[in-house]
Amino acid sequence: MYISGIQQIGIGTTRLYESWKWYADIFGMNIRILEDDTVAERMLRYTGNKPQKRHAAITINMQGGAGFEIWQYSERKPHPIDFEIQIGDLGIYCAKVKSKNVKLFHEEVQKKYSKISPLYLAPDGSPTYYIYDPFGNYFQVVEDSYLFSDCKQNNGGCIGAQIGVSDIDKALTLYRDVLGYDTIVYDKTDIFEDFAFMHGGEQQYRRVLLKHAENRVGAFSEMFGPSQIELVVALDRTPKKIYEGRYWGDPGFIQVCFDINNMKAFKQICEEKGFPFTVDSCPSGETFDMGDAAGHFTYIEDPDGTLIEFVETHKIPVLKKLNLYINLKKRDPNKPLPKIILKALKFNRVRFESDNFKF
């Protein structure tokens, strides 16, 4: 098994710190894993064949789940989408965040923010609702009891995404056979009540919710916990491609990123299934320096061109002020890191005072 879990979902924005502050307030994304303001030199395929300077921050919720990589071009003017995204448009159109108590979390968010849906029942009968953030992105809140660290809060980290696809069977070759989402929770076609809040909610869709039967393994597997991917096909219209004519990092959900081990072996699996790496930061197997962190990252595309990132982490900071880092190249890649080490990440909490940050 090569995948430890979803590491993060990338979110392009035009106002990084404003976005970060909002995601910290609503979703508890207030632990900084790394922050980098350098030139992206390995993504030329998706950045107009030019290196682009960008400012990115990876932030997590200590209760567990994936994080957000909040991402902004530093010099180039970002290109916002020029049409209204609807359910099922090709790409990641809605991120999923988890809550141990959806009803209570709904009550909390209502007191802070108005662009949220009523409570609904998802097709599997579980409580859910949707949030439309100030930056034009949809989030679905789903109930999940898994906690990495109980911080006595109802918000949790990211647990997956709704992804628009044109053909479920083609998409399953990647999401089931490569990424390991081998359990179909539901496969339903209808006009869905819980879609009513989003653009296109009055139309008919096919929805397939996927989970993984076995627990993931790896250094960060206990922090990430279980995840899910929901594939959605629009049946009443021809869906648009969300990143058509735009660059990686432009506003919206950029990619789903998976934390993996043994990139060399995983590359062969991807190629055998028809998904060769389109970007490889370390083609000779070296380590790519990302400032505070280091590792090996690669990208593939799903059958509709949606970007999937893989990261083999080699080094991350735990307490940067004390020069304390985790070196993952010297340990068993299948063994979870001790919780006491990962829980030390809480000392990287970002505190917001007006528009200023304290670390």
mmCIF file of C-alpha atoms in Angstrom:
data_model
loop_
_atom_site.group_PDB
_atom_site.id
_atom_site.type_symbol
_atom_site.label_atom_id
_atom_site.label_comp_id
_atom_site.label_asym_id
_atom_site.label_seq_id
_atom_site.Cartn_x
_atom_site.Cartn_y
_atom_site.Cartn_z
ATOM 1 C CA MET A 1 0.000 0.000 0.000
ATOM 2 C CA TYR A 2 1.502 3.290 -1.109
ATOM 3 C CA ILE A 3 -1.049 5.971 -0.091
ATOM 4 C CA SER A 4 -1.154 7.362 3.452
ATOM 5 C CA GLY A 5 -4.192 9.535 2.812
ATOM 6 C CA ILE A 6 -5.221 12.844 1.311
ATOM 7 C CA GLN A 7 -2.575 15.338 2.359
ATOM 8 C CA GLN A 8 -4.300 18.515 1.174
ATOM 9 C CA ILE A 9 -6.597 20.115 -1.340
ATOM 10 C CA GLY A 10 -5.133 23.077 -3.182
ATOM 11 C CA ILE A 11 -7.186 26.268 -3.203
ATOM 12 C CA GLY A 12 -6.188 29.101 -5.513
ATOM 13 C CA THR A 13 -7.028 32.573 -4.261
ATOM 14 C CA THR A 14 -6.354 36.244 -4.953
ATOM 15 C CA ARG A 15 -6.082 37.088 -1.231
ATOM 16 C CA LEU A 16 -4.054 34.445 0.589
ATOM 17 C CA TYR A 17 -4.072 35.807 4.126
ATOM 18 C CA GLU A 18 -7.732 36.822 3.979
ATOM 19 C CA SER A 19 -8.624 33.331 2.749
ATOM 20 C CA TRP A 20 -6.457 31.676 5.390
ATOM 21 C CA LYS A 21 -8.038 33.697 8.173
ATOM 22 C CA TRP A 22 -11.531 32.721 6.978
ATOM 23 C CA TYR A 23 -10.674 29.020 6.716
ATOM 24 C CA ALA A 24 -9.124 29.117 10.179
ATOM 25 C CA ASP A 25 -12.229 30.731 11.649
ATOM 26 C CA ILE A 26 -14.778 28.471 9.968
ATOM 27 C CA PHE A 27 -12.908 25.174 9.523
ATOM 28 C CA GLY A 28 -10.246 25.388 12.235
ATOM 29 C CA MET A 29 -7.425 25.388 9.673
ATOM 30 C CA ASN A 30 -5.029 27.226 11.961
ATOM 31 C CA ILE A 31 -1.914 25.016 12.160
ATOM 32 C CA ARG A 32 0.785 26.095 9.733
ATOM 33 C CA ILE A 33 2.729 23.162 8.264
ATOM 34 C CA LEU A 34 4.753 25.246 5.853
ATOM 35 C CA GLU A 35 4.701 28.564 4.026
ATOM 36 C CA ASP A 36 6.663 29.182 0.859
ATOM 37 C CA ASP A 37 7.033 32.270 -1.360
ATOM 38 C CA THR A 38 9.271 31.113 -4.191
ATOM 39 C CA VAL A 39 9.227 30.403 -7.922
ATOM 40 C CA ALA A 40 7.416 27.267 -9.140
ATOM 41 C CA GLU A 41 9.912 25.991 -11.698
ATOM 42 C CA ARG A 42 8.666 22.419 -12.179
ATOM 43 C CA MET A 43 5.068 23.187 -13.213
ATOM 44 C CA LEU A 44 5.743 24.758 -16.627
ATOM 45 C CA ARG A 45 3.241 22.428 -18.300
ATOM 46 C CA TYR A 46 0.470 24.141 -16.325
ATOM 47 C CA THR A 47 1.850 27.698 -16.003
ATOM 48 C CA GLY A 48 2.158 28.883 -19.590
ATOM 49 C CA ASN A 49 5.652 27.361 -20.012
ATOM 50 C CA LYS A 50 7.045 30.045 -17.692
ATOM 51 C CA PRO A 51 8.272 29.761 -14.100
ATOM 52 C CA GLN A 52 5.795 31.568 -11.863
ATOM 53 C CA LYS A 53 6.390 33.082 -8.451
ATOM 54 C CA ARG A 54 3.734 32.106 -5.976
ATOM 55 C CA HIS A 55 2.992 32.275 -2.252
ATOM 56 C CA ALA A 56 1.551 29.105 -0.726
ATOM 57 C CA ALA A 57 0.725 27.933 2.783
ATOM 58 C CA ILE A 58 -0.294 24.459 3.939
ATOM 59 C CA THR A 59 -2.519 24.522 6.993
ATOM 60 C CA ILE A 60 -4.356 21.798 8.930
ATOM 61 C CA ASN A 61 -6.915 21.210 11.676
ATOM 62 C CA MET A 62 -5.444 19.270 14.629
ATOM 63 C CA GLN A 63 -8.576 17.120 14.935
ATOM 64 C CA GLY A 64 -7.437 15.323 11.812
ATOM 65 C CA GLY A 65 -8.137 15.100 8.121
ATOM 66 C CA ALA A 66 -6.385 16.629 5.151
ATOM 67 C CA GLY A 67 -5.262 20.227 5.049
ATOM 68 C CA PHE A 68 -5.633 23.094 2.623
ATOM 69 C CA GLU A 69 -2.831 24.396 0.436
ATOM 70 C CA ILE A 70 -3.845 28.032 0.057
ATOM 71 C CA TRP A 71 -2.149 29.372 -3.050
ATOM 72 C CA GLN A 72 -1.697 32.782 -4.688
ATOM 73 C CA TYR A 73 0.385 34.070 -7.564
ATOM 74 C CA SER A 74 2.885 36.658 -6.274
ATOM 75 C CA GLU A 75 3.539 38.525 -9.549
ATOM 76 C CA ARG A 76 1.161 37.256 -12.225
ATOM 77 C CA LYS A 77 -2.434 38.479 -11.991
ATOM 78 C CA PRO A 78 -4.618 35.422 -11.257
ATOM 79 C CA HIS A 79 -7.300 34.582 -13.808
ATOM 80 C CA PRO A 80 -10.654 33.954 -12.071
ATOM 81 C CA ILE A 81 -13.120 31.632 -13.752
ATOM 82 C CA ASP A 82 -15.322 33.486 -16.233
ATOM 83 C CA PHE A 83 -18.447 31.343 -15.870
ATOM 84 C CA GLU A 84 -20.626 30.169 -12.999
ATOM 85 C CA ILE A 85 -19.477 26.736 -11.829
ATOM 86 C CA GLN A 86 -22.278 24.180 -11.659
ATOM 87 C CA ILE A 87 -22.466 20.754 -10.070
ATOM 88 C CA GLY A 88 -20.696 18.199 -12.226
ATOM 89 C CA ASP A 89 -18.492 20.632 -14.121
ATOM 90 C CA LEU A 90 -15.259 18.808 -14.893
ATOM 91 C CA GLY A 91 -12.809 19.085 -12.033
ATOM 92 C CA ILE A 92 -13.016 19.629 -8.294
ATOM 93 C CA TYR A 93 -16.059 21.827 -7.791
ATOM 94 C CA CYS A 94 -16.697 21.118 -4.087
ATOM 95 C CA ALA A 95 -14.368 20.140 -1.232
ATOM 96 C CA LYS A 96 -15.615 17.963 1.611
ATOM 97 C CA VAL A 97 -14.846 18.863 5.223
ATOM 98 C CA LYS A 98 -15.764 16.719 8.182
ATOM 99 C CA SER A 99 -17.507 17.280 11.479
ATOM 100 C CA LYS A 100 -18.098 14.966 14.421
ATOM 101 C CA ASN A 101 -21.501 16.640 14.879
ATOM 102 C CA VAL A 102 -22.896 18.195 11.708
ATOM 103 C CA LYS A 103 -25.983 19.646 13.397
ATOM 104 C CA LEU A 104 -24.007 21.502 16.069
ATOM 105 C CA PHE A 105 -21.427 22.678 13.544
ATOM 106 C CA HIS A 106 -24.252 23.994 11.347
ATOM 107 C CA GLU A 107 -25.565 26.028 14.282
ATOM 108 C CA GLU A 108 -22.069 27.429 14.919
ATOM 109 C CA VAL A 109 -21.485 28.488 11.319
ATOM 110 C CA GLN A 110 -24.928 30.086 11.047
ATOM 111 C CA LYS A 111 -23.946 32.527 13.781
ATOM 112 C CA LYS A 112 -20.850 33.597 11.830
ATOM 113 C CA TYR A 113 -21.736 33.407 8.156
ATOM 114 C CA SER A 114 -24.856 33.595 6.015
ATOM 115 C CA LYS A 115 -24.061 31.719 2.783
ATOM 116 C CA ILE A 116 -24.811 28.233 4.052
ATOM 117 C CA SER A 117 -27.526 25.758 3.167
ATOM 118 C CA PRO A 118 -30.132 24.200 5.448
ATOM 119 C CA LEU A 119 -29.374 20.798 6.895
ATOM 120 C CA TYR A 120 -30.063 17.977 4.437
ATOM 121 C CA LEU A 121 -29.769 14.212 4.309
ATOM 122 C CA ALA A 122 -27.156 12.944 1.884
ATOM 123 C CA PRO A 123 -28.045 9.954 -0.340
ATOM 124 C CA ASP A 124 -26.660 7.590 2.321
ATOM 125 C CA GLY A 125 -28.977 9.092 4.965
ATOM 126 C CA SER A 126 -26.270 11.006 6.849
ATOM 127 C CA PRO A 127 -26.670 14.699 7.793
ATOM 128 C CA THR A 128 -24.938 17.214 5.563
ATOM 129 C CA TYR A 129 -24.948 20.844 4.490
ATOM 130 C CA TYR A 130 -23.064 23.166 2.148
ATOM 131 C CA ILE A 131 -21.107 26.402 2.501
ATOM 132 C CA TYR A 132 -20.331 28.889 -0.273
ATOM 133 C CA ASP A 133 -17.236 30.757 0.841
ATOM 134 C CA PRO A 134 -16.529 34.469 0.156
ATOM 135 C CA PHE A 135 -14.083 33.478 -2.591
ATOM 136 C CA GLY A 136 -16.476 31.479 -4.780
ATOM 137 C CA ASN A 137 -15.854 27.917 -3.542
ATOM 138 C CA TYR A 138 -18.319 25.270 -2.336
ATOM 139 C CA PHE A 139 -17.718 23.046 0.675
ATOM 140 C CA GLN A 140 -19.830 20.098 1.779
ATOM 141 C CA VAL A 141 -19.828 19.293 5.493
ATOM 142 C CA VAL A 142 -20.142 15.556 6.153
ATOM 143 C CA GLU A 143 -20.323 13.636 9.411
ATOM 144 C CA ASP A 144 -17.280 11.598 10.416
ATOM 145 C CA SER A 145 -16.397 10.445 13.925
ATOM 146 C CA TYR A 146 -12.661 9.901 13.416
ATOM 147 C CA LEU A 147 -10.472 12.222 15.508
ATOM 148 C CA PHE A 148 -6.699 12.430 15.502
ATOM 149 C CA SER A 149 -6.658 14.778 18.493
ATOM 150 C CA ASP A 150 -9.814 15.775 20.349
ATOM 151 C CA CYS A 151 -9.691 19.575 20.514
ATOM 152 C CA LYS A 152 -13.300 19.791 21.747
ATOM 153 C CA GLN A 153 -14.514 21.457 18.544
ATOM 154 C CA ASN A 154 -17.078 20.465 15.938
ATOM 155 C CA ASN A 155 -15.096 21.443 12.864
ATOM 156 C CA GLY A 156 -12.589 19.069 11.347
ATOM 157 C CA GLY A 157 -10.183 18.852 8.446
ATOM 158 C CA CYS A 158 -10.781 18.050 4.805
ATOM 159 C CA ILE A 159 -12.023 14.544 4.039
ATOM 160 C CA GLY A 160 -12.279 14.545 0.249
ATOM 161 C CA ALA A 161 -14.025 16.165 -2.694
ATOM 162 C CA GLN A 162 -16.859 16.074 -5.157
ATOM 163 C CA ILE A 163 -15.312 15.761 -8.612
ATOM 164 C CA GLY A 164 -17.144 16.269 -11.877
ATOM 165 C CA VAL A 165 -16.387 13.567 -14.448
ATOM 166 C CA SER A 166 -17.732 12.726 -17.890
ATOM 167 C CA ASP A 167 -17.632 8.921 -17.555
ATOM 168 C CA ILE A 168 -17.829 7.037 -14.253
ATOM 169 C CA ASP A 169 -16.280 3.816 -15.563
ATOM 170 C CA LYS A 170 -13.229 5.609 -16.966
ATOM 171 C CA ALA A 171 -12.852 7.594 -13.757
ATOM 172 C CA LEU A 172 -12.997 4.434 -11.621
ATOM 173 C CA THR A 173 -9.858 3.156 -13.352
ATOM 174 C CA LEU A 174 -8.032 5.898 -11.478
ATOM 175 C CA TYR A 175 -10.009 6.536 -8.308
ATOM 176 C CA ARG A 176 -10.709 2.876 -7.512
ATOM 177 C CA ASP A 177 -7.900 0.923 -9.144
ATOM 178 C CA VAL A 178 -5.000 3.328 -8.519
ATOM 179 C CA LEU A 179 -6.055 5.468 -5.550
ATOM 180 C CA GLY A 180 -7.673 2.597 -3.663
ATOM 181 C CA TYR A 181 -11.256 3.845 -3.233
ATOM 182 C CA ASP A 182 -12.612 0.330 -3.542
ATOM 183 C CA THR A 183 -15.929 0.646 -1.684
ATOM 184 C CA ILE A 184 -19.028 2.094 -3.354
ATOM 185 C CA VAL A 185 -21.201 3.619 -0.624
ATOM 186 C CA TYR A 186 -23.905 4.575 -3.104
ATOM 187 C CA ASP A 187 -24.432 4.859 -6.846
ATOM 188 C CA LYS A 188 -27.617 6.864 -7.454
ATOM 189 C CA THR A 189 -29.184 8.869 -10.255
ATOM 190 C CA ASP A 190 -31.752 11.528 -9.389
ATOM 191 C CA ILE A 191 -32.463 15.185 -8.772
ATOM 192 C CA PHE A 192 -30.973 15.391 -5.284
ATOM 193 C CA GLU A 193 -32.427 17.481 -2.474
ATOM 194 C CA ASP A 194 -29.042 18.189 -0.898
ATOM 195 C CA PHE A 195 -27.776 19.676 -4.195
ATOM 196 C CA ALA A 196 -30.445 22.406 -4.140
ATOM 197 C CA PHE A 197 -28.088 24.998 -2.612
ATOM 198 C CA MET A 198 -25.500 24.798 -5.402
ATOM 199 C CA HIS A 199 -25.719 26.147 -8.940
ATOM 200 C CA GLY A 200 -27.362 23.511 -11.122
ATOM 201 C CA GLY A 201 -29.028 21.818 -8.169
ATOM 202 C CA GLU A 202 -32.342 21.459 -9.986
ATOM 203 C CA GLN A 203 -30.806 19.150 -12.601
ATOM 204 C CA GLN A 204 -30.336 15.381 -12.722
ATOM 205 C CA TYR A 205 -27.026 13.759 -11.793
ATOM 206 C CA ARG A 206 -25.402 10.399 -11.234
ATOM 207 C CA ARG A 207 -23.470 10.306 -7.959
ATOM 208 C CA VAL A 208 -21.027 7.624 -6.862
ATOM 209 C CA LEU A 209 -19.537 7.947 -3.377
ATOM 210 C CA LEU A 210 -16.285 6.024 -2.874
ATOM 211 C CA LYS A 211 -14.434 5.112 0.308
ATOM 212 C CA HIS A 212 -11.525 2.764 1.068
ATOM 213 C CA ALA A 213 -12.183 -0.502 2.890
ATOM 214 C CA GLU A 214 -8.768 -0.789 4.533
ATOM 215 C CA ASN A 215 -7.142 1.780 6.756
ATOM 216 C CA ARG A 216 -4.316 3.658 5.095
ATOM 217 C CA VAL A 217 -0.772 3.168 6.401
ATOM 218 C CA GLY A 218 2.221 5.479 6.503
ATOM 219 C CA ALA A 219 3.881 8.173 8.586
ATOM 220 C CA PHE A 220 0.913 10.568 8.571
ATOM 221 C CA SER A 221 -1.908 8.055 8.098
ATOM 222 C CA GLU A 222 -3.297 8.506 11.615
ATOM 223 C CA MET A 223 -3.422 12.270 11.198
ATOM 224 C CA PHE A 224 -5.138 12.141 7.801
ATOM 225 C CA GLY A 225 -7.610 9.398 8.742
ATOM 226 C CA PRO A 226 -10.224 8.000 6.336
ATOM 227 C CA SER A 227 -11.218 9.888 3.205
ATOM 228 C CA GLN A 228 -13.756 9.760 0.411
ATOM 229 C CA ILE A 229 -14.179 10.819 -3.195
ATOM 230 C CA GLU A 230 -17.562 11.472 -4.806
ATOM 231 C CA LEU A 231 -17.732 11.256 -8.595
ATOM 232 C CA VAL A 232 -20.577 13.214 -10.188
ATOM 233 C CA VAL A 233 -21.842 13.156 -13.785
ATOM 234 C CA ALA A 234 -24.132 15.912 -15.121
ATOM 235 C CA LEU A 235 -26.907 14.292 -17.158
ATOM 236 C CA ASP A 236 -28.980 17.298 -18.304
ATOM 237 C CA ARG A 237 -26.190 19.361 -19.878
ATOM 238 C CA THR A 238 -22.667 19.177 -21.252
ATOM 239 C CA PRO A 239 -20.388 20.101 -18.329
ATOM 240 C CA LYS A 240 -17.634 22.690 -18.679
ATOM 241 C CA LYS A 241 -14.011 22.121 -17.768
ATOM 242 C CA ILE A 242 -13.290 24.266 -14.712
ATOM 243 C CA TYR A 243 -9.640 25.022 -15.566
ATOM 244 C CA GLU A 244 -10.039 25.315 -19.333
ATOM 245 C CA GLY A 245 -7.746 28.125 -20.504
ATOM 246 C CA ARG A 246 -6.482 28.870 -16.978
ATOM 247 C CA TYR A 247 -3.298 28.067 -15.077
ATOM 248 C CA TRP A 248 -2.561 25.789 -12.158
ATOM 249 C CA GLY A 249 -2.997 28.012 -9.119
ATOM 250 C CA ASP A 250 -5.687 30.274 -10.571
ATOM 251 C CA PRO A 251 -8.682 30.716 -8.207
ATOM 252 C CA GLY A 252 -10.605 27.559 -7.362
ATOM 253 C CA PHE A 253 -9.802 24.025 -6.273
ATOM 254 C CA ILE A 254 -6.472 23.258 -7.946
ATOM 255 C CA GLN A 255 -5.777 19.627 -7.081
ATOM 256 C CA VAL A 256 -6.261 16.782 -4.642
ATOM 257 C CA CYS A 257 -2.887 15.839 -3.148
ATOM 258 C CA PHE A 258 -2.125 12.370 -1.772
ATOM 259 C CA ASP A 259 0.691 11.614 0.655
ATOM 260 C CA ILE A 260 2.485 8.489 -0.554
ATOM 261 C CA ASN A 261 5.616 6.413 -0.077
ATOM 262 C CA ASN A 262 7.821 4.661 -2.659
ATOM 263 C CA MET A 263 7.283 7.061 -5.558
ATOM 264 C CA LYS A 264 9.327 4.877 -7.934
ATOM 265 C CA ALA A 265 7.068 1.849 -7.514
ATOM 266 C CA PHE A 266 3.937 3.997 -7.545
ATOM 267 C CA LYS A 267 5.025 5.591 -10.832
ATOM 268 C CA GLN A 268 5.005 2.152 -12.458
ATOM 269 C CA ILE A 269 1.488 1.440 -11.175
ATOM 270 C CA CYS A 270 0.211 4.741 -12.568
ATOM 271 C CA GLU A 271 1.802 4.082 -15.950
ATOM 272 C CA GLU A 272 0.399 0.550 -16.138
ATOM 273 C CA LYS A 273 -3.119 1.929 -15.541
ATOM 274 C CA GLY A 274 -2.688 4.621 -18.181
ATOM 275 C CA PHE A 275 -1.914 7.611 -15.946
ATOM 276 C CA PRO A 276 1.744 8.586 -16.500
ATOM 277 C CA PHE A 277 3.284 11.376 -14.474
ATOM 278 C CA THR A 278 2.848 14.711 -16.249
ATOM 279 C CA VAL A 279 5.131 16.480 -13.746
ATOM 280 C CA ASP A 280 8.004 14.929 -11.795
ATOM 281 C CA SER A 281 9.976 17.181 -9.453
ATOM 282 C CA CYS A 282 12.746 14.607 -8.986
ATOM 283 C CA PRO A 283 13.096 12.457 -12.110
ATOM 284 C CA SER A 284 16.414 11.097 -10.867
ATOM 285 C CA GLY A 285 15.050 10.303 -7.423
ATOM 286 C CA GLU A 286 16.621 13.241 -5.619
ATOM 287 C CA THR A 287 14.934 15.403 -2.965
ATOM 288 C CA PHE A 288 13.153 18.618 -3.901
ATOM 289 C CA ASP A 289 13.748 21.473 -1.431
ATOM 290 C CA MET A 290 10.553 23.370 -0.563
ATOM 291 C CA GLY A 291 12.025 25.748 1.990
ATOM 292 C CA ASP A 292 10.813 24.520 5.371
ATOM 293 C CA ALA A 293 10.046 21.086 3.928
ATOM 294 C CA ALA A 294 11.526 18.701 1.385
ATOM 295 C CA GLY A 295 10.250 15.782 -0.643
ATOM 296 C CA HIS A 296 9.331 14.457 -4.071
ATOM 297 C CA PHE A 297 6.141 15.602 -5.793
ATOM 298 C CA THR A 298 4.506 14.432 -9.000
ATOM 299 C CA TYR A 299 1.248 14.993 -10.883
ATOM 300 C CA ILE A 300 -1.092 12.983 -13.035
ATOM 301 C CA GLU A 301 -4.395 13.875 -14.693
ATOM 302 C CA ASP A 302 -7.667 12.010 -14.349
ATOM 303 C CA PRO A 303 -9.496 11.108 -17.611
ATOM 304 C CA ASP A 304 -11.020 14.610 -17.723
ATOM 305 C CA GLY A 305 -7.797 16.462 -16.952
ATOM 306 C CA THR A 306 -8.329 17.058 -13.221
ATOM 307 C CA LEU A 307 -4.977 17.340 -11.457
ATOM 308 C CA ILE A 308 -3.999 14.742 -8.867
ATOM 309 C CA GLU A 309 -0.793 15.383 -6.931
ATOM 310 C CA PHE A 310 1.386 12.879 -5.081
ATOM 311 C CA VAL A 311 3.899 13.895 -2.430
ATOM 312 C CA GLU A 312 6.504 11.666 -0.847
ATOM 313 C CA THR A 313 7.496 13.691 2.206
ATOM 314 C CA HIS A 314 11.152 13.566 3.213
ATOM 315 C CA LYS A 315 11.302 16.362 5.789
ATOM 316 C CA ILE A 316 8.810 18.636 7.554
ATOM 317 C CA PRO A 317 9.216 21.129 10.406
ATOM 318 C CA VAL A 318 7.661 20.326 13.780
ATOM 319 C CA LEU A 319 9.019 23.242 15.795
ATOM 320 C CA LYS A 320 10.860 25.516 13.403
ATOM 321 C CA LYS A 321 11.896 27.942 16.154
ATOM 322 C CA LEU A 322 13.793 25.117 17.850
ATOM 323 C CA ASN A 323 15.078 23.769 14.532
ATOM 324 C CA LEU A 324 13.136 20.545 15.123
ATOM 325 C CA TYR A 325 12.337 18.644 11.923
ATOM 326 C CA ILE A 326 11.151 15.142 11.082
ATOM 327 C CA ASN A 327 13.406 13.226 8.688
ATOM 328 C CA LEU A 328 11.249 10.556 7.083
ATOM 329 C CA LYS A 329 13.930 9.016 4.880
ATOM 330 C CA LYS A 330 15.456 7.247 7.882
ATOM 331 C CA ARG A 331 12.382 5.363 9.102
ATOM 332 C CA ASP A 332 9.950 2.600 8.099
ATOM 333 C CA PRO A 333 7.599 4.282 5.565
ATOM 334 C CA ASN A 334 4.641 2.102 6.611
ATOM 335 C CA LYS A 335 4.891 2.894 10.310
ATOM 336 C CA PRO A 336 2.788 5.811 11.637
ATOM 337 C CA LEU A 337 4.724 8.562 13.355
ATOM 338 C CA PRO A 338 4.194 8.623 17.135
ATOM 339 C CA LYS A 339 1.203 10.778 17.995
ATOM 340 C CA ILE A 340 3.209 12.708 20.567
ATOM 341 C CA ILE A 341 5.442 14.020 17.747
ATOM 342 C CA LEU A 342 2.594 14.975 15.457
ATOM 343 C CA LYS A 343 0.655 16.584 18.275
ATOM 344 C CA ALA A 344 3.609 18.943 18.756
ATOM 345 C CA LEU A 345 2.416 20.590 15.540
ATOM 346 C CA LYS A 346 -0.130 22.405 17.706
ATOM 347 C CA PHE A 347 2.663 24.814 18.643
ATOM 348 C CA ASN A 348 2.601 26.045 15.034
ATOM 349 C CA ARG A 349 -0.857 27.513 15.576
ATOM 350 C CA VAL A 350 -1.532 30.765 13.749
ATOM 351 C CA ARG A 351 -3.299 33.393 15.840
ATOM 352 C CA PHE A 352 -5.157 36.105 14.030
ATOM 353 C CA GLU A 353 -5.301 39.603 15.445
ATOM 354 C CA SER A 354 -7.132 41.871 12.980
ATOM 355 C CA ASP A 355 -5.217 41.310 9.724
ATOM 356 C CA ASN A 356 -1.970 40.438 11.440
ATOM 357 C CA PHE A 357 -0.652 36.969 12.198
ATOM 358 C CA LYS A 358 1.056 35.615 15.263
ATOM 359 C CA PHE A 359 2.817 32.238 15.194
#
